[in-house]
mmCIF file of C-alpha atoms in Angstrom:
data_model
loop_
_atom_site.group_PDB
_atom_site.id
_atom_site.type_symbol
_atom_site.label_atom_id
_atom_site.label_comp_id
_atom_site.label_asym_id
_atom_site.label_seq_id
_atom_site.Cartn_x
_atom_site.Cartn_y
_atom_site.Cartn_z
ATOM 1 C CA UNK A 907 -64.333 -27.814 53.398
ATOM 2 C CA UNK A 908 -62.848 -32.032 52.902
ATOM 3 C CA UNK A 909 -61.434 -34.714 55.255
ATOM 4 C CA UNK A 910 -62.480 -32.645 58.816
ATOM 5 C CA UNK A 911 -60.945 -36.008 60.651
ATOM 6 C CA UNK A 912 -57.183 -34.853 59.584
ATOM 7 C CA UNK A 913 -58.878 -31.602 62.325
ATOM 8 C CA UNK A 914 -57.574 -35.381 65.187
ATOM 9 C CA UNK A 915 -55.051 -36.814 63.042
ATOM 10 C CA UNK A 916 -52.969 -39.648 65.100
ATOM 11 C CA UNK A 917 -49.922 -41.526 64.292
ATOM 12 C CA UNK A 918 -49.833 -44.604 61.688
ATOM 13 C CA UNK A 919 -49.232 -48.055 62.714
ATOM 14 C CA UNK A 920 -45.287 -47.969 63.298
ATOM 15 C CA UNK A 921 -44.605 -44.235 63.726
ATOM 16 C CA UNK A 922 -43.862 -42.230 66.680
ATOM 17 C CA UNK A 923 -47.122 -41.077 69.157
ATOM 18 C CA UNK A 924 -46.767 -37.233 68.555
ATOM 19 C CA UNK A 925 -50.312 -37.290 69.909
ATOM 20 C CA UNK A 926 -53.308 -36.070 67.618
ATOM 21 C CA UNK A 927 -52.652 -33.020 65.271
ATOM 22 C CA UNK A 928 -54.627 -30.953 63.492
ATOM 23 C CA UNK A 929 -53.431 -30.928 59.592
ATOM 24 C CA UNK A 930 -56.412 -29.176 57.956
ATOM 25 C CA UNK A 931 -55.658 -28.118 54.927
ATOM 26 C CA UNK A 932 -53.150 -28.297 52.269
ATOM 27 C CA UNK A 933 -53.113 -29.430 49.121
ATOM 28 C CA UNK A 934 -53.882 -33.944 48.037
ATOM 29 C CA UNK A 935 -51.745 -35.456 46.039
ATOM 30 C CA UNK A 936 -52.484 -35.729 41.930
ATOM 31 C CA UNK A 937 -53.494 -38.844 42.111
ATOM 32 C CA UNK A 938 -55.677 -39.672 45.754
ATOM 33 C CA UNK A 939 -56.277 -37.424 49.064
ATOM 34 C CA UNK A 940 -52.975 -38.450 51.136
ATOM 35 C CA UNK A 941 -50.989 -35.121 51.176
ATOM 36 C CA UNK A 942 -47.170 -35.326 51.133
ATOM 37 C CA UNK A 943 -43.850 -33.188 52.491
ATOM 38 C CA UNK A 944 -41.627 -34.114 49.314
ATOM 39 C CA UNK A 945 -39.973 -32.551 46.163
ATOM 40 C CA UNK A 946 -43.503 -32.328 44.219
ATOM 41 C CA UNK A 947 -44.713 -29.892 47.181
ATOM 42 C CA UNK A 948 -41.516 -27.760 47.069
ATOM 43 C CA UNK A 949 -41.284 -27.331 43.333
ATOM 44 C CA UNK A 950 -45.301 -26.516 42.442
ATOM 45 C CA UNK A 951 -45.181 -23.673 45.200
ATOM 46 C CA UNK A 952 -41.614 -22.806 43.816
ATOM 47 C CA UNK A 953 -43.362 -22.426 40.337
ATOM 48 C CA UNK A 954 -46.078 -20.367 41.951
ATOM 49 C CA UNK A 955 -44.294 -17.716 43.407
ATOM 50 C CA UNK A 956 -41.806 -17.618 40.943
ATOM 51 C CA UNK A 957 -44.698 -16.671 38.628
ATOM 52 C CA UNK A 958 -45.794 -13.961 41.122
ATOM 53 C CA UNK A 959 -42.633 -12.499 41.806
ATOM 54 C CA UNK A 960 -41.794 -12.434 38.174
ATOM 55 C CA UNK A 961 -45.410 -10.540 37.362
ATOM 56 C CA UNK A 962 -47.412 -9.595 40.546
ATOM 57 C CA UNK A 963 -50.163 -7.878 38.643
ATOM 58 C CA UNK A 964 -51.118 -11.107 36.767
ATOM 59 C CA UNK A 965 -52.384 -12.596 39.807
ATOM 60 C CA UNK A 966 -54.557 -10.257 41.226
ATOM 61 C CA UNK A 967 -57.425 -10.414 44.277
ATOM 62 C CA UNK A 968 -60.251 -11.974 42.643
ATOM 63 C CA UNK A 969 -58.733 -13.666 39.865
ATOM 64 C CA UNK A 970 -58.555 -16.519 40.394
ATOM 65 C CA UNK A 971 -62.409 -17.094 42.211
ATOM 66 C CA UNK A 972 -61.112 -18.935 45.344
ATOM 67 C CA UNK A 973 -63.190 -18.567 48.856
ATOM 68 C CA UNK A 974 -60.413 -16.072 50.288
ATOM 69 C CA UNK A 975 -60.639 -14.191 47.006
ATOM 70 C CA UNK A 976 -62.061 -10.254 47.976
ATOM 71 C CA UNK A 977 -59.147 -9.891 50.458
ATOM 72 C CA UNK A 978 -56.548 -7.823 49.384
ATOM 73 C CA UNK A 979 -54.030 -9.959 48.713
ATOM 74 C CA UNK A 980 -53.111 -12.323 45.463
ATOM 75 C CA UNK A 981 -55.446 -15.010 44.903
ATOM 76 C CA UNK A 982 -51.688 -16.785 43.743
ATOM 77 C CA UNK A 983 -50.009 -16.032 47.446
ATOM 78 C CA UNK A 984 -53.423 -16.933 49.010
ATOM 79 C CA UNK A 985 -52.891 -20.083 47.106
ATOM 80 C CA UNK A 986 -49.436 -21.191 48.855
ATOM 81 C CA UNK A 987 -50.793 -20.016 52.110
ATOM 82 C CA UNK A 988 -53.329 -22.881 52.155
ATOM 83 C CA UNK A 989 -50.458 -25.263 51.550
ATOM 84 C CA UNK A 990 -48.026 -23.133 53.658
ATOM 85 C CA UNK A 991 -50.124 -22.913 56.606
ATOM 86 C CA UNK A 992 -50.477 -27.166 55.572
ATOM 87 C CA UNK A 993 -47.115 -28.096 56.223
ATOM 88 C CA UNK A 994 -46.353 -25.306 59.253
ATOM 89 C CA UNK A 995 -49.016 -27.931 60.911
ATOM 90 C CA UNK A 996 -46.667 -30.452 59.789
ATOM 91 C CA UNK A 997 -43.424 -29.387 61.305
ATOM 92 C CA UNK A 998 -43.321 -30.774 65.278
ATOM 93 C CA UNK A 999 -41.723 -28.825 68.247
ATOM 94 C CA UNK A 1000 -38.432 -30.134 67.804
ATOM 95 C CA UNK A 1001 -38.130 -28.359 63.908
ATOM 96 C CA UNK A 1002 -38.834 -32.020 62.291
ATOM 97 C CA UNK A 1003 -41.860 -32.283 59.856
ATOM 98 C CA UNK A 1004 -43.894 -34.979 59.528
ATOM 99 C CA UNK A 1005 -43.468 -36.501 55.970
ATOM 100 C CA UNK A 1006 -47.255 -37.487 55.692
ATOM 101 C CA UNK A 1007 -50.846 -38.000 56.035
ATOM 102 C CA UNK A 1008 -51.832 -40.908 54.697
ATOM 103 C CA UNK A 1009 -54.658 -43.346 54.723
ATOM 104 C CA UNK A 1010 -54.477 -46.838 55.539
ATOM 105 C CA UNK A 1011 -53.966 -48.866 52.004
ATOM 106 C CA UNK A 1012 -56.917 -50.542 51.908
ATOM 107 C CA UNK A 1013 -58.311 -47.330 51.975
ATOM 108 C CA UNK A 1014 -60.027 -45.729 48.666
ATOM 109 C CA UNK A 1015 -61.354 -43.094 49.585
ATOM 110 C CA UNK A 1016 -64.410 -40.897 48.377
ATOM 111 C CA UNK A 1017 -65.811 -38.539 46.125
ATOM 112 C CA UNK A 1018 -65.892 -35.613 46.057
ATOM 113 C CA UNK A 1019 -63.515 -35.431 49.072
ATOM 114 C CA UNK A 1020 -66.019 -32.964 50.796
ATOM 115 C CA UNK A 1021 -67.766 -36.479 51.396
ATOM 116 C CA UNK A 1022 -64.849 -38.733 52.239
ATOM 117 C CA UNK A 1023 -64.473 -39.503 55.817
ATOM 118 C CA UNK A 1024 -61.918 -41.472 55.785
ATOM 119 C CA UNK A 1025 -58.780 -41.644 58.192
ATOM 120 C CA UNK A 1026 -55.917 -40.418 57.405
ATOM 121 C CA UNK A 1027 -52.368 -40.564 59.522
ATOM 122 C CA UNK A 1028 -49.349 -38.923 59.918
ATOM 123 C CA UNK A 1029 -45.929 -40.571 59.357
ATOM 124 C CA UNK A 1030 -42.858 -39.400 60.832
ATOM 125 C CA UNK A 1031 -40.559 -36.856 59.935
ATOM 126 C CA UNK A 1032 -37.495 -37.788 57.381
ATOM 127 C CA UNK A 1033 -34.613 -36.094 56.227
ATOM 128 C CA UNK A 1034 -36.481 -35.318 53.029
ATOM 129 C CA UNK A 1035 -39.892 -33.488 54.519
ATOM 130 C CA UNK A 1036 -37.537 -31.861 56.724
ATOM 131 C CA UNK A 1037 -35.496 -29.848 53.437
ATOM 132 C CA UNK A 1038 -38.040 -30.100 51.850
ATOM 133 C CA UNK A 1039 -40.484 -27.644 54.370
ATOM 134 C CA UNK A 1040 -37.284 -25.993 55.277
ATOM 135 C CA UNK A 1041 -36.720 -24.592 51.508
ATOM 136 C CA UNK A 1042 -40.291 -24.387 51.016
ATOM 137 C CA UNK A 1043 -40.769 -21.598 53.941
ATOM 138 C CA UNK A 1044 -37.631 -19.958 53.037
ATOM 139 C CA UNK A 1045 -38.572 -18.654 49.480
ATOM 140 C CA UNK A 1046 -42.041 -18.189 50.495
ATOM 141 C CA UNK A 1047 -41.123 -16.033 53.426
ATOM 142 C CA UNK A 1048 -38.859 -13.918 50.489
ATOM 143 C CA UNK A 1049 -42.295 -13.428 48.887
ATOM 144 C CA UNK A 1050 -44.741 -12.929 51.404
ATOM 145 C CA UNK A 1051 -42.544 -10.049 52.719
ATOM 146 C CA UNK A 1052 -42.519 -8.081 48.682
ATOM 147 C CA UNK A 1053 -45.741 -8.870 49.417
ATOM 148 C CA UNK A 1054 -45.808 -6.746 52.357
ATOM 149 C CA UNK A 1055 -46.669 -9.357 54.997
ATOM 150 C CA UNK A 1056 -43.828 -9.219 57.636
ATOM 151 C CA UNK A 1057 -45.580 -11.070 60.415
ATOM 152 C CA UNK A 1058 -46.699 -14.487 58.226
ATOM 153 C CA UNK A 1059 -42.603 -14.003 56.129
ATOM 154 C CA UNK A 1060 -41.363 -14.192 60.242
ATOM 155 C CA UNK A 1061 -43.567 -16.943 60.900
ATOM 156 C CA UNK A 1062 -42.474 -18.937 57.483
ATOM 157 C CA UNK A 1063 -38.725 -17.955 58.239
ATOM 158 C CA UNK A 1064 -38.976 -18.826 61.892
ATOM 159 C CA UNK A 1065 -40.043 -22.254 61.062
ATOM 160 C CA UNK A 1066 -37.592 -22.637 58.324
ATOM 161 C CA UNK A 1067 -35.038 -22.202 60.685
ATOM 162 C CA UNK A 1068 -36.138 -24.328 63.446
ATOM 163 C CA UNK A 1069 -35.916 -27.495 60.396
ATOM 164 C CA UNK A 1070 -32.776 -26.049 59.847
ATOM 165 C CA UNK A 1071 -31.884 -26.846 62.999
ATOM 166 C CA UNK A 1072 -32.639 -29.968 63.002
ATOM 167 C CA UNK A 1073 -31.460 -31.287 60.173
ATOM 168 C CA UNK A 1074 -28.059 -29.902 60.749
ATOM 169 C CA UNK A 1075 -28.133 -32.184 64.307
#
């Protein structure tokens, strides 16, 4: 567990206040503990899901020895779900998607992440975050449907459609 303060993240200075939001989970950026809804996220999910779709038996449950191992689901899909669950938390009721969860520019964070108590704040939705979200959730919806998780597939599909509708307004 890390960044437990993300369970009550508020807006960054100058951003719209959407209340305190639980923005726990998801993947950190490669060079810091910030989390973004941008192209790098969609590419990572795309490549993981393409690998799973091409050869699902290569990624069995327990193969990666992650905390979710042993639940009867491919560890690769569990890892993708860790990120898509976070992405779902970034979506606002109108379909728009917060663009990032970010520490102030002066905060450096602590290591390991489980000890880092730096407060992070969300930033307003952007066309990029909405587009990335819609495409990523649509692709993940297809993969989870193929894996037999129809309920989660439908959750992702509906979220993608709400983002798509927001982008078109």
